[in-house]
Amino acid sequence: VQLQASGGGLAQAGGSLRLSCAASGRTFSRYAVAWFRQAPGKEREFVAAVNWSGGGTFYADSVKGRFAISRDNANSTANLHMNSLKPEDTAVYYCAADMRTTRDSDKYAYWGRGTLVTVSS
């Protein structure tokens, strides 16, 4: 499955952004989707994941209550709604897909190119 992430940009602290991950090539509904991020000088970290049906969602503690992940299998997309943004949310965000729902980035076989999110204070 091919993934394309979009929606990054510049936001002020306290603001919102929505990232989208568009999939093509295989049956999107068979795959779990996750978002990871990597800030400059830091390791890639898990942000959120949604299972194949959308009925199960998982979040990193650092974004719980502020971010929401969702998916639309009919349109082969997954979104990450980011609210109450903080400067520490600044990073390149990547969407990934795999048959399993996991927080472990090493388990994801398919990755999109990243989209940069910058949050100013």
JSON list of C-alpha atoms in Angstrom, two decimals:
[
{"chain": "A", "resi": 1, "resn": "VAL", "atom": "CA", "xyz": [0.00, 0.00, 0.00]},
{"chain": "A", "resi": 2, "resn": "GLN", "atom": "CA", "xyz": [1.28, 3.47, -0.87]},
{"chain": "A", "resi": 3, "resn": "LEU", "atom": "CA", "xyz": [0.76, 6.27, 1.64]},
{"chain": "A", "resi": 4, "resn": "GLN", "atom": "CA", "xyz": [0.82, 10.02, 1.19]},
{"chain": "A", "resi": 5, "resn": "ALA", "atom": "CA", "xyz": [0.77, 12.31, 4.19]},
{"chain": "A", "resi": 6, "resn": "SER", "atom": "CA", "xyz": [-0.33, 15.92, 3.93]},
{"chain": "A", "resi": 7, "resn": "GLY", "atom": "CA", "xyz": [-1.62, 18.80, 6.00]},
{"chain": "A", "resi": 8, "resn": "GLY", "atom": "CA", "xyz": [1.47, 19.92, 7.85]},
{"chain": "A", "resi": 9, "resn": "GLY", "atom": "CA", "xyz": [2.33, 23.54, 8.26]},
{"chain": "A", "resi": 10, "resn": "LEU", "atom": "CA", "xyz": [2.82, 26.32, 10.76]},
{"chain": "A", "resi": 11, "resn": "ALA", "atom": "CA", "xyz": [0.51, 26.78, 13.73]},
{"chain": "A", "resi": 12, "resn": "GLN", "atom": "CA", "xyz": [0.58, 28.86, 16.86]},
{"chain": "A", "resi": 13, "resn": "ALA", "atom": "CA", "xyz": [0.60, 27.29, 20.28]},
{"chain": "A", "resi": 14, "resn": "GLY", "atom": "CA", "xyz": [-2.95, 26.44, 21.22]},
{"chain": "A", "resi": 15, "resn": "GLY", "atom": "CA", "xyz": [-3.97, 26.12, 17.60]},
{"chain": "A", "resi": 16, "resn": "SER", "atom": "CA", "xyz": [-5.05, 23.17, 15.51]},
{"chain": "A", "resi": 17, "resn": "LEU", "atom": "CA", "xyz": [-3.99, 21.30, 12.42]},
{"chain": "A", "resi": 18, "resn": "ARG", "atom": "CA", "xyz": [-5.31, 18.26, 10.61]},
{"chain": "A", "resi": 19, "resn": "LEU", "atom": "CA", "xyz": [-3.01, 15.77, 8.96]},
{"chain": "A", "resi": 20, "resn": "SER", "atom": "CA", "xyz": [-4.28, 13.39, 6.32]},
{"chain": "A", "resi": 21, "resn": "CYS", "atom": "CA", "xyz": [-2.89, 10.10, 5.09]},
{"chain": "A", "resi": 22, "resn": "ALA", "atom": "CA", "xyz": [-4.16, 8.96, 1.72]},
{"chain": "A", "resi": 23, "resn": "ALA", "atom": "CA", "xyz": [-3.65, 5.32, 0.76]},
{"chain": "A", "resi": 24, "resn": "SER", "atom": "CA", "xyz": [-3.64, 3.58, -2.58]},
{"chain": "A", "resi": 25, "resn": "GLY", "atom": "CA", "xyz": [-2.67, 0.28, -4.09]},
{"chain": "A", "resi": 26, "resn": "ARG", "atom": "CA", "xyz": [-4.18, -2.27, -1.73]},
{"chain": "A", "resi": 27, "resn": "THR", "atom": "CA", "xyz": [-7.30, -2.77, 0.33]},
{"chain": "A", "resi": 28, "resn": "PHE", "atom": "CA", "xyz": [-6.92, 0.01, 2.85]},
{"chain": "A", "resi": 29, "resn": "SER", "atom": "CA", "xyz": [-9.45, -1.43, 5.25]},
{"chain": "A", "resi": 30, "resn": "ARG", "atom": "CA", "xyz": [-7.20, -4.42, 5.94]},
{"chain": "A", "resi": 31, "resn": "TYR", "atom": "CA", "xyz": [-4.54, -2.25, 7.54]},
{"chain": "A", "resi": 32, "resn": "ALA", "atom": "CA", "xyz": [-4.05, -0.50, 10.82]},
{"chain": "A", "resi": 33, "resn": "VAL", "atom": "CA", "xyz": [-2.74, 3.04, 10.46]},
{"chain": "A", "resi": 34, "resn": "ALA", "atom": "CA", "xyz": [-0.44, 4.90, 12.81]},
{"chain": "A", "resi": 35, "resn": "TRP", "atom": "CA", "xyz": [1.19, 8.28, 13.04]},
{"chain": "A", "resi": 36, "resn": "PHE", "atom": "CA", "xyz": [4.73, 8.73, 14.24]},
{"chain": "A", "resi": 37, "resn": "ARG", "atom": "CA", "xyz": [6.80, 11.86, 14.55]},
{"chain": "A", "resi": 38, "resn": "GLN", "atom": "CA", "xyz": [10.44, 12.79, 14.68]},
{"chain": "A", "resi": 39, "resn": "ALA", "atom": "CA", "xyz": [11.67, 16.06, 16.09]},
{"chain": "A", "resi": 40, "resn": "PRO", "atom": "CA", "xyz": [15.12, 17.42, 15.22]},
{"chain": "A", "resi": 41, "resn": "GLY", "atom": "CA", "xyz": [17.80, 15.55, 17.11]},
{"chain": "A", "resi": 42, "resn": "LYS", "atom": "CA", "xyz": [15.33, 13.10, 18.59]},
{"chain": "A", "resi": 43, "resn": "GLU", "atom": "CA", "xyz": [14.26, 9.57, 17.84]},
{"chain": "A", "resi": 44, "resn": "ARG", "atom": "CA", "xyz": [11.05, 8.77, 16.05]},
{"chain": "A", "resi": 45, "resn": "GLU", "atom": "CA", "xyz": [8.17, 8.31, 18.46]},
{"chain": "A", "resi": 46, "resn": "PHE", "atom": "CA", "xyz": [4.69, 6.88, 18.37]},
{"chain": "A", "resi": 47, "resn": "VAL", "atom": "CA", "xyz": [1.83, 9.38, 18.29]},
{"chain": "A", "resi": 48, "resn": "ALA", "atom": "CA", "xyz": [-1.42, 7.53, 17.59]},
{"chain": "A", "resi": 49, "resn": "ALA", "atom": "CA", "xyz": [-2.83, 4.44, 15.90]},
{"chain": "A", "resi": 50, "resn": "VAL", "atom": "CA", "xyz": [-6.20, 3.22, 14.70]},
{"chain": "A", "resi": 51, "resn": "ASN", "atom": "CA", "xyz": [-7.12, -0.37, 13.97]},
{"chain": "A", "resi": 52, "resn": "TRP", "atom": "CA", "xyz": [-8.52, -1.60, 10.65]},
{"chain": "A", "resi": 53, "resn": "SER", "atom": "CA", "xyz": [-12.14, -0.82, 11.50]},
{"chain": "A", "resi": 54, "resn": "GLY", "atom": "CA", "xyz": [-11.63, 2.46, 13.29]},
{"chain": "A", "resi": 55, "resn": "GLY", "atom": "CA", "xyz": [-13.08, 0.97, 16.45]},
{"chain": "A", "resi": 56, "resn": "GLY", "atom": "CA", "xyz": [-9.81, 0.90, 18.33]},
{"chain": "A", "resi": 57, "resn": "THR", "atom": "CA", "xyz": [-7.61, 3.95, 18.83]},
{"chain": "A", "resi": 58, "resn": "PHE", "atom": "CA", "xyz": [-4.40, 4.33, 20.79]},
{"chain": "A", "resi": 59, "resn": "TYR", "atom": "CA", "xyz": [-2.42, 7.40, 21.80]},
{"chain": "A", "resi": 60, "resn": "ALA", "atom": "CA", "xyz": [0.87, 8.40, 23.28]},
{"chain": "A", "resi": 61, "resn": "ASP", "atom": "CA", "xyz": [0.45, 9.94, 26.70]},
{"chain": "A", "resi": 62, "resn": "SER", "atom": "CA", "xyz": [1.92, 13.18, 25.41]},
{"chain": "A", "resi": 63, "resn": "VAL", "atom": "CA", "xyz": [-0.96, 13.73, 22.96]},
{"chain": "A", "resi": 64, "resn": "LYS", "atom": "CA", "xyz": [-3.86, 12.02, 24.72]},
{"chain": "A", "resi": 65, "resn": "GLY", "atom": "CA", "xyz": [-6.80, 14.36, 25.03]},
{"chain": "A", "resi": 66, "resn": "ARG", "atom": "CA", "xyz": [-5.40, 16.74, 22.41]},
{"chain": "A", "resi": 67, "resn": "PHE", "atom": "CA", "xyz": [-5.06, 14.61, 19.27]},
{"chain": "A", "resi": 68, "resn": "ALA", "atom": "CA", "xyz": [-7.67, 12.38, 17.65]},
{"chain": "A", "resi": 69, "resn": "ILE", "atom": "CA", "xyz": [-7.03, 9.76, 14.98]},
{"chain": "A", "resi": 70, "resn": "SER", "atom": "CA", "xyz": [-9.77, 8.60, 12.64]},
{"chain": "A", "resi": 71, "resn": "ARG", "atom": "CA", "xyz": [-10.15, 6.78, 9.35]},
{"chain": "A", "resi": 72, "resn": "ASP", "atom": "CA", "xyz": [-12.50, 6.65, 6.40]},
{"chain": "A", "resi": 73, "resn": "ASN", "atom": "CA", "xyz": [-12.17, 3.27, 4.73]},
{"chain": "A", "resi": 74, "resn": "ALA", "atom": "CA", "xyz": [-14.53, 4.22, 1.93]},
{"chain": "A", "resi": 75, "resn": "ASN", "atom": "CA", "xyz": [-12.11, 6.96, 0.87]},
{"chain": "A", "resi": 76, "resn": "SER", "atom": "CA", "xyz": [-8.90, 5.19, 1.95]},
{"chain": "A", "resi": 77, "resn": "THR", "atom": "CA", "xyz": [-7.82, 7.97, 4.24]},
{"chain": "A", "resi": 78, "resn": "ALA", "atom": "CA", "xyz": [-6.80, 8.40, 7.84]},
{"chain": "A", "resi": 79, "resn": "ASN", "atom": "CA", "xyz": [-6.66, 11.70, 9.67]},
{"chain": "A", "resi": 80, "resn": "LEU", "atom": "CA", "xyz": [-4.90, 13.06, 12.70]},
{"chain": "A", "resi": 81, "resn": "HIS", "atom": "CA", "xyz": [-6.71, 15.99, 14.26]},
{"chain": "A", "resi": 82, "resn": "MET", "atom": "CA", "xyz": [-4.28, 17.94, 16.42]},
{"chain": "A", "resi": 83, "resn": "ASN", "atom": "CA", "xyz": [-5.68, 20.44, 18.89]},
{"chain": "A", "resi": 84, "resn": "SER", "atom": "CA", "xyz": [-4.13, 22.53, 21.66]},
{"chain": "A", "resi": 85, "resn": "LEU", "atom": "CA", "xyz": [-0.81, 22.34, 19.88]},
{"chain": "A", "resi": 86, "resn": "LYS", "atom": "CA", "xyz": [2.37, 22.92, 21.83]},
{"chain": "A", "resi": 87, "resn": "PRO", "atom": "CA", "xyz": [5.83, 23.91, 20.60]},
{"chain": "A", "resi": 88, "resn": "GLU", "atom": "CA", "xyz": [7.03, 20.44, 21.60]},
{"chain": "A", "resi": 89, "resn": "ASP", "atom": "CA", "xyz": [4.68, 18.98, 18.98]},
{"chain": "A", "resi": 90, "resn": "THR", "atom": "CA", "xyz": [7.01, 20.39, 16.32]},
{"chain": "A", "resi": 91, "resn": "ALA", "atom": "CA", "xyz": [8.26, 17.48, 14.24]},
{"chain": "A", "resi": 92, "resn": "VAL", "atom": "CA", "xyz": [8.05, 15.69, 10.94]},
{"chain": "A", "resi": 93, "resn": "TYR", "atom": "CA", "xyz": [4.95, 13.49, 11.08]},
{"chain": "A", "resi": 94, "resn": "TYR", "atom": "CA", "xyz": [4.76, 10.18, 9.25]},
{"chain": "A", "resi": 95, "resn": "CYS", "atom": "CA", "xyz": [1.84, 7.88, 8.62]},
{"chain": "A", "resi": 96, "resn": "ALA", "atom": "CA", "xyz": [2.41, 4.14, 8.50]},
{"chain": "A", "resi": 97, "resn": "ALA", "atom": "CA", "xyz": [0.31, 1.06, 7.85]},
{"chain": "A", "resi": 98, "resn": "ASP", "atom": "CA", "xyz": [0.48, -2.60, 8.69]},
{"chain": "A", "resi": 99, "resn": "MET", "atom": "CA", "xyz": [-1.79, -5.54, 9.29]},
{"chain": "A", "resi": 100, "resn": "ARG", "atom": "CA", "xyz": [-1.19, -5.27, 13.03]},
{"chain": "A", "resi": 101, "resn": "THR", "atom": "CA", "xyz": [-2.04, -2.38, 15.34]},
{"chain": "A", "resi": 102, "resn": "THR", "atom": "CA", "xyz": [1.03, -1.60, 17.36]},
{"chain": "A", "resi": 103, "resn": "ARG", "atom": "CA", "xyz": [3.02, 1.28, 18.84]},
{"chain": "A", "resi": 104, "resn": "ASP", "atom": "CA", "xyz": [6.25, -0.24, 17.57]},
{"chain": "A", "resi": 105, "resn": "SER", "atom": "CA", "xyz": [7.43, 1.57, 14.46]},
{"chain": "A", "resi": 106, "resn": "ASP", "atom": "CA", "xyz": [9.63, -1.37, 13.49]},
{"chain": "A", "resi": 107, "resn": "LYS", "atom": "CA", "xyz": [6.49, -3.44, 12.91]},
{"chain": "A", "resi": 108, "resn": "TYR", "atom": "CA", "xyz": [5.06, -1.14, 10.23]},
{"chain": "A", "resi": 109, "resn": "ALA", "atom": "CA", "xyz": [5.82, -2.24, 6.68]},
{"chain": "A", "resi": 110, "resn": "TYR", "atom": "CA", "xyz": [4.43, 0.74, 4.78]},
{"chain": "A", "resi": 111, "resn": "TRP", "atom": "CA", "xyz": [5.37, 4.37, 5.28]},
{"chain": "A", "resi": 112, "resn": "GLY", "atom": "CA", "xyz": [4.47, 7.66, 3.72]},
{"chain": "A", "resi": 113, "resn": "ARG", "atom": "CA", "xyz": [6.77, 10.59, 3.30]},
{"chain": "A", "resi": 114, "resn": "GLY", "atom": "CA", "xyz": [6.70, 12.93, 6.24]},
{"chain": "A", "resi": 115, "resn": "THR", "atom": "CA", "xyz": [4.92, 16.22, 6.60]},
{"chain": "A", "resi": 116, "resn": "LEU", "atom": "CA", "xyz": [6.40, 18.98, 8.73]},
{"chain": "A", "resi": 117, "resn": "VAL", "atom": "CA", "xyz": [4.46, 20.49, 11.60]},
{"chain": "A", "resi": 118, "resn": "THR", "atom": "CA", "xyz": [5.88, 23.59, 13.23]},
{"chain": "A", "resi": 119, "resn": "VAL", "atom": "CA", "xyz": [4.27, 25.07, 16.32]},
{"chain": "A", "resi": 120, "resn": "SER", "atom": "CA", "xyz": [5.37, 28.54, 17.36]},
{"chain": "A", "resi": 121, "resn": "SER", "atom": "CA", "xyz": [5.12, 29.80, 20.91]}
]
